[in-house]
Amino acid sequence: MLSMAVFLPLIGSILSGLFPKFLGKKGVVWVPSILCVFSFIISTFLFHDAISGESYEFHIFNWIQSSSINISWSLKLDVLSGIMLFIVSLVSSIIHIYSIGYMSHDPGQARFFSYLSLFTFSMLILVSSSNFVQLFLGWEGVGLCSYLLIGFWYKKNEANNAAIKAFIVNRIGDLGLILGICAIYKTFGSLVYSEVFFRAYSFAPVDILILGQPIPVLELIGFMLFIGAMGKSAQLGLHTWLADAMEGPTPVSALIHAATMVTAGVFLVVRCSPIYEYTTYALGFITIIGALTAIFAASIAITQNDIKKIIAYSTCSQLGYMFFACGVSAYSAGIFHLMTHAFFKALLFLGAGSVIHALSEQNIKNMGGLSKHLPFTCIAMWIGCLALAGIPPFAGFFSKDIILEAAWSSHTLLGSISFYLGIVTAFLTAFYSWRIIFLVFHVSTKNNYEGVRESPMTMLVPIGLLSFGAIFSGWLGLDLVDTTKDFWVDSITVIARHGTLQYTHHVPLLIKLLPTIIAVSGIALAWIIYVKFPKLATIFSIKLRLLYVISYNKYWFDEIYEKYICDPIKSLGKFLWEKGDIQIIDKFGPDGISNFCINFASRLRKLQSGYVYHYAFSMFFGLIIFISWHFLVFLGVY
Amino acid sequence: METSINFSKFLVILPEIFLTLWILFFIIFGVFAGGGNLAKQRMFTLVAILGLVVTFILIFTSDWRAARLLSDLFVQDRLAVFMKLLVTFTGICILLISEKYRSFEKLFIYEYPLLILFSVLGMLIMISSNDFISLYMGVELQSLSLYVLASMKKDSNKSSEAGLKYFILGTLASGFFLFGVSMLFGIAGTTTYTELSVILVNIDNYSPLLALAVVMIISSIAFKLSAAPFHMWTPDVYEGCPTTVTAFIAVVPKIAAVAVIIRILYIPFGNIYDIWYQILAMVAIISIFVGAFGAIVQENIKRLMAYSTIGSIGFVLLALSSGSQQALESSLIYIVIYSLSVLGCFVIIVSMEKDNVALEKITDLSGISRTDPFSAICFSILLLSLAGLPPFAGFVGKFYIFRSLISEGFVELAVLGIIGSVISAYYYLRIVKIMYLDETEEQIIFGYNFSSKLILGISSILVISFLLYAKSVVSFIEYISYSVS
């Protein structure tokens, strides 16, 4: 069962990738989609099994066996992997179906669906692995597929650059992950989850020497793994690839941002909760990075004009929420938000995709009044934004609320800071969400939208399904964070003094209501600025010039990286290439040797004069040399 | 010394006797039949092949056990039988593939197959000789036939020039040989291998005269092997000869000469290893590098094959210079693979033609992968094998040589050999590149007949699948080589 759920998308990928002729034009899109749906159905059963208390590891075959390293291909089912399997396969299936409509005019359909299924497969491997090496394989598979999909329209230069950027930034994170895995192996002598996690607590007081400094080993591991997670989940510093990744087709953006890829980082941290629970600084670092990312990305999102980029920064910001939830040991709240976010973010992306599909336009400044032409999409986007902003009873409300409460009730300095940052972020989130809604759907413009029509059914049905998710998943998923029920069995470890979630019941009413009030006020502000007094937007952008420019230019992160990291590396590379490679290695290496050979050969050729006495001379010469050699030996000279 | 003649023992020499009689019959037959046309030519070739086939069968059915006869002038052992079989077999192949070439080059003379028979007879005697005098007889018989064969194309200046050069330099080499042997006789009082092996033992203060004799003898054999620096005749002769004769010179005498040098080094000089191994290693390394560098600038495929031969012989000598049993085996394996690959290559080179004119420029091969993929793929396989690329046969040959060298502690020699091998890979790959990547201007035709196509196909298949049966070949060669030393 488990292996079927994981490997069905791989089969779909292979079929449509390698045998497109065999499947035919319809087959290449439907076969992977249907296989993905099957995978989802199986995952649902598995999820059900998992929450009824079943957990097991399914051993497929041995992979690496070399003295003390013993790694096998095996799949692990517990509540955490069960819920991830469920979310990933559900969102993937919906996006597969949506893509059938969205990509119907693209000549590279077979390739697209093959990549899409491979992406799903990699993510499923990632979440269902039972050891760190297999996790790393899924991790890299996801990275590779994101590269392939972002650069899917490879004729577009921006797409290629974005794909390369995504890959390289991820590699930086991956380096941290590899070091983390190495540190785990060095410490525990094993890479299998069950062994590592079982013994994690006993290593809490152990130090490791780095450059002569004793460092608590679990802290080190925690930091390294989180650097990996930062790359994948686009946290502050390594977030630059995320917005550029919008160059890919919209379903890809939805897949990357909703259920796969970016959530891998959150999953990793949650999966490693038995390690993180015995760290202080690593958890603090996660909290502060998460909170900073949340507000940072939200502050960028309010001034962007590209509809997809706004949603992209919103993802970045929401991931920040998930991380600081983990940072305050509310792992289950993090996963809860991951789930609700998967629904409403996928919904927003698919809705945006529907708008883009209808208009072939991404700049929200050029849109307006589309609610009449795209009523269905408009409703869906409303639902998505309500969920994103955290208005009850939509999904985002429940999950965001519990995160903020957990942060508040952690009663640490970092927890409180992140609580206030989270509140401000909630305000900004509501503001930019309604900025989209108003500018795209309601404010009327002079534009003529006569030919604009709703998207085909294959696109609308997935949007409808996701809308249900965005409305109900928060309410349905409350069990996830209910500390009175043993929902997670033992897939998440929280030690007693970190039990922030349990204290959420004692939060004052004001704190409980604050996020909602803040969100509503954010919506109100957006209404005032963009609907009531449209001139205000320009006035604000002039009055608050400095803040506006900072936000609009995304804090110049790209430019700073370009100038202080990329350029020096490029010039170093150029130096090594021109001076080192061409002038030293090539000159004396391959080129030098081959020139020498040719020179030597043409000189040797001159010896071959054709005169028989030259030839006879050569024979005598050889004879004399050999005889003299012997005489020298005989005389003892040599 | 035996006084009474034991006839059953004489059965061992039967192949040589038969071939001699057959040649005598052939002379008379040829004179009576005369000959100027194709049909008669076919008949002559057939008669020659028949003689060689019967010789082959007689050798095969003869007693493989060690025996000496004719006052120890003649020796029979497994090495001799094996090398003789190889010589007669390749001789038959060369006769088979030369048919078409001779028809359009108008080489309608019955002396051609006759001289090849003479040459083969000389080689059989070389291989089986147990005495420097009988060896000299064999060598001269073989060489004189080759001199004439080289200048067979009477209307070509190049052919006559090649014959003359070969003759003059060959005589010089014979002079070296006789001078060396006479000195050896002066020291030891005998020229018989087996007696010499007892008399010549390793001594710390050896006589300089002995060294002189050894150097002279090795030099003259190195000339026959076309090893540097006694190689200078090779490119000119290869180029000037009619191509079928080139094919013959490139394959058959080399096998015989390798058999001779193995026997000389391991039996009469077996106990004075210290005298010859440095000389041999020097000759080998020089040959490898001359072969590698010389071929780079060649435009004529026959000259290129000449340098290829020089390099390959370098590898055989390099193997022998370590003087071990393993070295003996590896050099035998190498020469077998070499003759197989070169035979295949020459099938193609002999068949290169356009409008009944033989072609021999490397650039004539350009683009044949499109016009004649069969030839292109076969030639590529054979060349890659000669270059020593895995998984082809040549790789196995070189591998065994380097392994034997390293196990005897001659790591430096192995490294030099590998460097030479890498350089030589260039010109083999260049031909492959020309065949596959260059544009074709003129259509070249390969004038195969059935037998040459068969030989080409079989040699290519044997070369490509060598790894599959390498083990049995190696164990067979081991069985052969235990008869020496």
PDB file of N, CA and C in Angstrom, chain A residues 596-598 600-602 604-605 607-612 614-623 625-627 629-631 633-634 638, chain B residues 165 169 172-173 176 206 208 211-212 215-216 219 223 229-233 235-236 275 278-279 282-283 290 293-294 296-297 299 303 307:
ATOM      1  N   PHE A 596      53.744  19.911 -28.187  1.00  0.00           N
ATOM      2  CA  PHE A 596      55.043  19.255 -28.111  1.00  0.00           C
ATOM      3  C   PHE A 596      55.041  17.999 -28.970  1.00  0.00           C
ATOM      4  N   CYS A 597      53.957  17.235 -28.874  1.00  0.00           N
ATOM      5  CA  CYS A 597      53.884  15.988 -29.646  1.00  0.00           C
ATOM      6  C   CYS A 597      53.982  16.268 -31.133  1.00  0.00           C
ATOM      7  N   ILE A 598      53.240  17.296 -31.580  1.00  0.00           N
ATOM      8  CA  ILE A 598      53.245  17.577 -33.015  1.00  0.00           C
ATOM      9  C   ILE A 598      54.626  18.053 -33.454  1.00  0.00           C
ATOM     10  N   PHE A 600      57.498  17.422 -32.040  1.00  0.00           N
ATOM     11  CA  PHE A 600      58.433  16.317 -31.961  1.00  0.00           C
ATOM     12  C   PHE A 600      58.225  15.378 -33.141  1.00  0.00           C
ATOM     13  N   ALA A 601      56.941  15.141 -33.459  1.00  0.00           N
ATOM     14  CA  ALA A 601      56.637  14.217 -34.555  1.00  0.00           C
ATOM     15  C   ALA A 601      57.165  14.762 -35.875  1.00  0.00           C
ATOM     16  N   SER A 602      56.999  16.091 -36.081  1.00  0.00           N
ATOM     17  CA  SER A 602      57.466  16.586 -37.384  1.00  0.00           C
ATOM     18  C   SER A 602      58.991  16.600 -37.442  1.00  0.00           C
ATOM     19  N   LEU A 604      60.812  14.287 -35.980  1.00  0.00           N
ATOM     20  CA  LEU A 604      61.136  12.875 -36.189  1.00  0.00           C
ATOM     21  C   LEU A 604      60.969  12.518 -37.663  1.00  0.00           C
ATOM     22  N   ARG A 605      59.997  13.172 -38.270  1.00  0.00           N
ATOM     23  CA  ARG A 605      59.723  12.895 -39.666  1.00  0.00           C
ATOM     24  C   ARG A 605      60.923  13.283 -40.538  1.00  0.00           C
ATOM     25  N   LEU A 607      63.937  12.983 -39.836  1.00  0.00           N
ATOM     26  CA  LEU A 607      64.949  11.928 -39.786  1.00  0.00           C
ATOM     27  C   LEU A 607      64.680  10.881 -40.857  1.00  0.00           C
ATOM     28  N   GLN A 608      63.400  10.714 -41.178  1.00  0.00           N
ATOM     29  CA  GLN A 608      63.014   9.697 -42.162  1.00  0.00           C
ATOM     30  C   GLN A 608      63.264  10.262 -43.557  1.00  0.00           C
ATOM     31  N   SER A 609      64.545  10.384 -43.912  1.00  0.00           N
ATOM     32  CA  SER A 609      64.873  11.164 -45.106  1.00  0.00           C
ATOM     33  C   SER A 609      64.642  10.406 -46.392  1.00  0.00           C
ATOM     34  N   GLY A 610      64.655   9.097 -46.335  1.00  0.00           N
ATOM     35  CA  GLY A 610      64.522   8.327 -47.549  1.00  0.00           C
ATOM     36  C   GLY A 610      65.850   7.843 -48.091  1.00  0.00           C
ATOM     37  N   TYR A 611      66.966   8.384 -47.553  1.00  0.00           N
ATOM     38  CA  TYR A 611      68.278   7.933 -48.025  1.00  0.00           C
ATOM     39  C   TYR A 611      68.699   6.703 -47.268  1.00  0.00           C
ATOM     40  N   VAL A 612      69.148   5.715 -48.037  1.00  0.00           N
ATOM     41  CA  VAL A 612      69.418   4.433 -47.411  1.00  0.00           C
ATOM     42  C   VAL A 612      70.614   4.536 -46.472  1.00  0.00           C
ATOM     43  N   HIS A 614      71.332   7.066 -44.578  1.00  0.00           N
ATOM     44  CA  HIS A 614      70.850   7.591 -43.295  1.00  0.00           C
ATOM     45  C   HIS A 614      70.289   6.468 -42.438  1.00  0.00           C
ATOM     46  N   TYR A 615      69.562   5.577 -43.125  1.00  0.00           N
ATOM     47  CA  TYR A 615      68.960   4.463 -42.400  1.00  0.00           C
ATOM     48  C   TYR A 615      70.052   3.557 -41.833  1.00  0.00           C
ATOM     49  N   ALA A 616      71.034   3.284 -42.664  1.00  0.00           N
ATOM     50  CA  ALA A 616      72.133   2.424 -42.207  1.00  0.00           C
ATOM     51  C   ALA A 616      72.853   3.093 -41.046  1.00  0.00           C
ATOM     52  N   PHE A 617      72.994   4.427 -41.164  1.00  0.00           N
ATOM     53  CA  PHE A 617      73.637   5.164 -40.082  1.00  0.00           C
ATOM     54  C   PHE A 617      72.864   4.991 -38.779  1.00  0.00           C
ATOM     55  N   SER A 618      71.541   5.076 -38.888  1.00  0.00           N
ATOM     56  CA  SER A 618      70.713   4.927 -37.696  1.00  0.00           C
ATOM     57  C   SER A 618      70.935   3.566 -37.045  1.00  0.00           C
ATOM     58  N   MET A 619      71.053   2.515 -37.888  1.00  0.00           N
ATOM     59  CA  MET A 619      71.273   1.182 -37.333  1.00  0.00           C
ATOM     60  C   MET A 619      72.616   1.113 -36.616  1.00  0.00           C
ATOM     61  N   PHE A 620      73.641   1.660 -37.281  1.00  0.00           N
ATOM     62  CA  PHE A 620      74.965   1.638 -36.650  1.00  0.00           C
ATOM     63  C   PHE A 620      74.964   2.450 -35.359  1.00  0.00           C
ATOM     64  N   PHE A 621      74.287   3.559 -35.447  1.00  0.00           N
ATOM     65  CA  PHE A 621      74.215   4.436 -34.286  1.00  0.00           C
ATOM     66  C   PHE A 621      73.616   3.691 -33.091  1.00  0.00           C
ATOM     67  N   GLY A 622      72.492   3.023 -33.356  1.00  0.00           N
ATOM     68  CA  GLY A 622      71.854   2.258 -32.288  1.00  0.00           C
ATOM     69  C   GLY A 622      72.788   1.200 -31.741  1.00  0.00           C
ATOM     70  N   LEU A 623      73.434   0.491 -32.670  1.00  0.00           N
ATOM     71  CA  LEU A 623      74.343  -0.581 -32.263  1.00  0.00           C
ATOM     72  C   LEU A 623      75.450  -0.031 -31.374  1.00  0.00           C
ATOM     73  N   ILE A 625      75.523   2.733 -29.648  1.00  0.00           N
ATOM     74  CA  ILE A 625      75.016   3.172 -28.347  1.00  0.00           C
ATOM     75  C   ILE A 625      74.881   1.992 -27.388  1.00  0.00           C
ATOM     76  N   PHE A 626      74.289   0.904 -27.887  1.00  0.00           N
ATOM     77  CA  PHE A 626      74.063  -0.239 -26.996  1.00  0.00           C
ATOM     78  C   PHE A 626      75.379  -0.869 -26.570  1.00  0.00           C
ATOM     79  N   ILE A 627      76.323  -0.958 -27.533  1.00  0.00           N
ATOM     80  CA  ILE A 627      77.612  -1.555 -27.180  1.00  0.00           C
ATOM     81  C   ILE A 627      78.327  -0.663 -26.170  1.00  0.00           C
ATOM     82  N   TRP A 629      77.066   1.320 -24.085  1.00  0.00           N
ATOM     83  CA  TRP A 629      76.373   1.149 -22.803  1.00  0.00           C
ATOM     84  C   TRP A 629      76.994  -0.015 -22.032  1.00  0.00           C
ATOM     85  N   HIS A 630      77.167  -1.138 -22.760  1.00  0.00           N
ATOM     86  CA  HIS A 630      77.723  -2.308 -22.096  1.00  0.00           C
ATOM     87  C   HIS A 630      79.155  -2.092 -21.660  1.00  0.00           C
ATOM     88  N   PHE A 631      79.896  -1.377 -22.486  1.00  0.00           N
ATOM     89  CA  PHE A 631      81.296  -1.151 -22.101  1.00  0.00           C
ATOM     90  C   PHE A 631      81.371  -0.233 -20.897  1.00  0.00           C
ATOM     91  N   VAL A 633      79.163  -0.148 -18.583  1.00  0.00           N
ATOM     92  CA  VAL A 633      78.838  -1.021 -17.459  1.00  0.00           C
ATOM     93  C   VAL A 633      80.059  -1.856 -17.092  1.00  0.00           C
ATOM     94  N   PHE A 634      80.721  -2.370 -18.130  1.00  0.00           N
ATOM     95  CA  PHE A 634      81.870  -3.243 -17.914  1.00  0.00           C
ATOM     96  C   PHE A 634      82.989  -2.486 -17.197  1.00  0.00           C
ATOM     97  N   TYR A 638      79.117   3.172 -15.127  1.00  0.00           N
ATOM     98  CA  TYR A 638      77.706   3.286 -14.740  1.00  0.00           C
ATOM     99  C   TYR A 638      77.336   2.148 -13.838  1.00  0.00           C
TER     100      TYR A 638
ATOM    101  N   LYS B 165      65.986  -0.982 -50.845  1.00  0.00           N
ATOM    102  CA  LYS B 165      66.299  -0.518 -49.480  1.00  0.00           C
ATOM    103  C   LYS B 165      66.224  -1.668 -48.489  1.00  0.00           C
ATOM    104  N   LEU B 169      69.560  -2.887 -46.381  1.00  0.00           N
ATOM    105  CA  LEU B 169      69.558  -2.817 -44.922  1.00  0.00           C
ATOM    106  C   LEU B 169      69.448  -4.201 -44.309  1.00  0.00           C
ATOM    107  N   LEU B 172      72.757  -5.712 -44.218  1.00  0.00           N
ATOM    108  CA  LEU B 172      73.516  -5.137 -43.118  1.00  0.00           C
ATOM    109  C   LEU B 172      73.170  -5.844 -41.811  1.00  0.00           C
ATOM    110  N   ALA B 173      71.865  -6.051 -41.618  1.00  0.00           N
ATOM    111  CA  ALA B 173      71.419  -6.725 -40.396  1.00  0.00           C
ATOM    112  C   ALA B 173      71.950  -8.149 -40.351  1.00  0.00           C
ATOM    113  N   PHE B 176      75.410  -8.028 -39.153  1.00  0.00           N
ATOM    114  CA  PHE B 176      75.443  -7.934 -37.680  1.00  0.00           C
ATOM    115  C   PHE B 176      75.286  -9.312 -37.059  1.00  0.00           C
ATOM    116  N   TYR B 206      81.392 -10.380 -16.732  1.00  0.00           N
ATOM    117  CA  TYR B 206      81.273 -11.080 -18.009  1.00  0.00           C
ATOM    118  C   TYR B 206      82.222 -10.467 -19.036  1.00  0.00           C
ATOM    119  N   PRO B 208      83.412  -8.646 -22.226  1.00  0.00           N
ATOM    120  CA  PRO B 208      82.813  -7.635 -23.102  1.00  0.00           C
ATOM    121  C   PRO B 208      82.487  -8.194 -24.474  1.00  0.00           C
ATOM    122  N   ALA B 211      79.030  -9.502 -24.461  1.00  0.00           N
ATOM    123  CA  ALA B 211      78.058  -8.422 -24.574  1.00  0.00           C
ATOM    124  C   ALA B 211      77.944  -7.959 -26.014  1.00  0.00           C
ATOM    125  N   LEU B 212      79.087  -7.839 -26.670  1.00  0.00           N
ATOM    126  CA  LEU B 212      79.099  -7.412 -28.074  1.00  0.00           C
ATOM    127  C   LEU B 212      78.280  -8.379 -28.923  1.00  0.00           C
ATOM    128  N   VAL B 215      74.526  -8.054 -28.138  1.00  0.00           N
ATOM    129  CA  VAL B 215      73.964  -6.833 -28.714  1.00  0.00           C
ATOM    130  C   VAL B 215      73.790  -6.976 -30.214  1.00  0.00           C
ATOM    131  N   MET B 216      74.781  -7.547 -30.866  1.00  0.00           N
ATOM    132  CA  MET B 216      74.714  -7.707 -32.323  1.00  0.00           C
ATOM    133  C   MET B 216      73.549  -8.598 -32.726  1.00  0.00           C
ATOM    134  N   SER B 219      70.239  -6.922 -32.066  1.00  0.00           N
ATOM    135  CA  SER B 219      70.011  -5.842 -33.023  1.00  0.00           C
ATOM    136  C   SER B 219      69.509  -6.383 -34.348  1.00  0.00           C
ATOM    137  N   PHE B 223      65.967  -5.707 -36.117  1.00  0.00           N
ATOM    138  CA  PHE B 223      65.744  -5.219 -37.480  1.00  0.00           C
ATOM    139  C   PHE B 223      64.596  -5.968 -38.127  1.00  0.00           C
ATOM    140  N   PRO B 229      66.073   1.459 -32.801  1.00  0.00           N
ATOM    141  CA  PRO B 229      66.365   2.332 -33.946  1.00  0.00           C
ATOM    142  C   PRO B 229      66.745   1.585 -35.218  1.00  0.00           C
ATOM    143  N   PHE B 230      66.278   0.357 -35.353  1.00  0.00           N
ATOM    144  CA  PHE B 230      66.570  -0.407 -36.574  1.00  0.00           C
ATOM    145  C   PHE B 230      65.325  -0.464 -37.463  1.00  0.00           C
ATOM    146  N   HIS B 231      64.484   0.547 -37.300  1.00  0.00           N
ATOM    147  CA  HIS B 231      63.148   0.505 -37.901  1.00  0.00           C
ATOM    148  C   HIS B 231      63.077   1.301 -39.190  1.00  0.00           C
ATOM    149  N   MET B 232      64.156   2.022 -39.539  1.00  0.00           N
ATOM    150  CA  MET B 232      64.031   3.062 -40.553  1.00  0.00           C
ATOM    151  C   MET B 232      63.503   2.551 -41.889  1.00  0.00           C
ATOM    152  N   TRP B 233      63.762   1.305 -42.201  1.00  0.00           N
ATOM    153  CA  TRP B 233      63.268   0.757 -43.465  1.00  0.00           C
ATOM    154  C   TRP B 233      61.753   0.626 -43.486  1.00  0.00           C
ATOM    155  N   PRO B 235      58.754   2.259 -42.665  1.00  0.00           N
ATOM    156  CA  PRO B 235      57.751   3.093 -43.352  1.00  0.00           C
ATOM    157  C   PRO B 235      57.930   3.096 -44.858  1.00  0.00           C
ATOM    158  N   ASP B 236      59.180   3.211 -45.323  1.00  0.00           N
ATOM    159  CA  ASP B 236      59.412   3.257 -46.767  1.00  0.00           C
ATOM    160  C   ASP B 236      59.005   1.963 -47.445  1.00  0.00           C
ATOM    161  N   ILE B 275      72.632  -9.227 -19.084  1.00  0.00           N
ATOM    162  CA  ILE B 275      73.276  -8.577 -20.229  1.00  0.00           C
ATOM    163  C   ILE B 275      72.248  -7.954 -21.152  1.00  0.00           C
ATOM    164  N   GLN B 278      68.490  -4.687 -20.278  1.00  0.00           N
ATOM    165  CA  GLN B 278      68.486  -3.227 -20.423  1.00  0.00           C
ATOM    166  C   GLN B 278      68.419  -2.817 -21.894  1.00  0.00           C
ATOM    167  N   ILE B 279      69.184  -3.581 -22.705  1.00  0.00           N
ATOM    168  CA  ILE B 279      69.169  -3.300 -24.143  1.00  0.00           C
ATOM    169  C   ILE B 279      67.759  -3.433 -24.686  1.00  0.00           C
ATOM    170  N   MET B 282      65.491  -0.672 -23.616  1.00  0.00           N
ATOM    171  CA  MET B 282      65.755   0.564 -24.366  1.00  0.00           C
ATOM    172  C   MET B 282      65.137   0.492 -25.753  1.00  0.00           C
ATOM    173  N   VAL B 283      65.400  -0.627 -26.432  1.00  0.00           N
ATOM    174  CA  VAL B 283      64.834  -0.799 -27.773  1.00  0.00           C
ATOM    175  C   VAL B 283      63.306  -0.672 -27.713  1.00  0.00           C
ATOM    176  N   VAL B 290      58.824   6.043 -30.882  1.00  0.00           N
ATOM    177  CA  VAL B 290      58.929   6.318 -32.314  1.00  0.00           C
ATOM    178  C   VAL B 290      57.613   5.974 -32.999  1.00  0.00           C
ATOM    179  N   PHE B 293      54.954   8.755 -31.931  1.00  0.00           N
ATOM    180  CA  PHE B 293      55.147  10.092 -32.497  1.00  0.00           C
ATOM    181  C   PHE B 293      55.183  10.053 -34.020  1.00  0.00           C
ATOM    182  N   GLY B 294      55.838   9.006 -34.554  1.00  0.00           N
ATOM    183  CA  GLY B 294      55.987   8.942 -36.008  1.00  0.00           C
ATOM    184  C   GLY B 294      54.646   8.923 -36.718  1.00  0.00           C
ATOM    185  N   ILE B 296      51.853  10.226 -35.916  1.00  0.00           N
ATOM    186  CA  ILE B 296      50.986  11.390 -35.792  1.00  0.00           C
ATOM    187  C   ILE B 296      50.923  12.196 -37.084  1.00  0.00           C
ATOM    188  N   VAL B 297      52.074  12.352 -37.761  1.00  0.00           N
ATOM    189  CA  VAL B 297      52.102  13.255 -38.908  1.00  0.00           C
ATOM    190  C   VAL B 297      51.917  12.538 -40.237  1.00  0.00           C
ATOM    191  N   GLU B 299      50.262  10.811 -43.524  1.00  0.00           N
ATOM    192  CA  GLU B 299      49.056  10.957 -44.324  1.00  0.00           C
ATOM    193  C   GLU B 299      48.720   9.683 -45.088  1.00  0.00           C
ATOM    194  N   ARG B 303      52.014   3.906 -44.327  1.00  0.00           N
ATOM    195  CA  ARG B 303      53.093   4.408 -43.463  1.00  0.00           C
ATOM    196  C   ARG B 303      52.619   4.428 -42.016  1.00  0.00           C
ATOM    197  N   TYR B 307      54.234   2.579 -38.555  1.00  0.00           N
ATOM    198  CA  TYR B 307      54.549   3.084 -37.214  1.00  0.00           C
ATOM    199  C   TYR B 307      53.756   2.338 -36.154  1.00  0.00           C
TER     200      TYR B 307
END
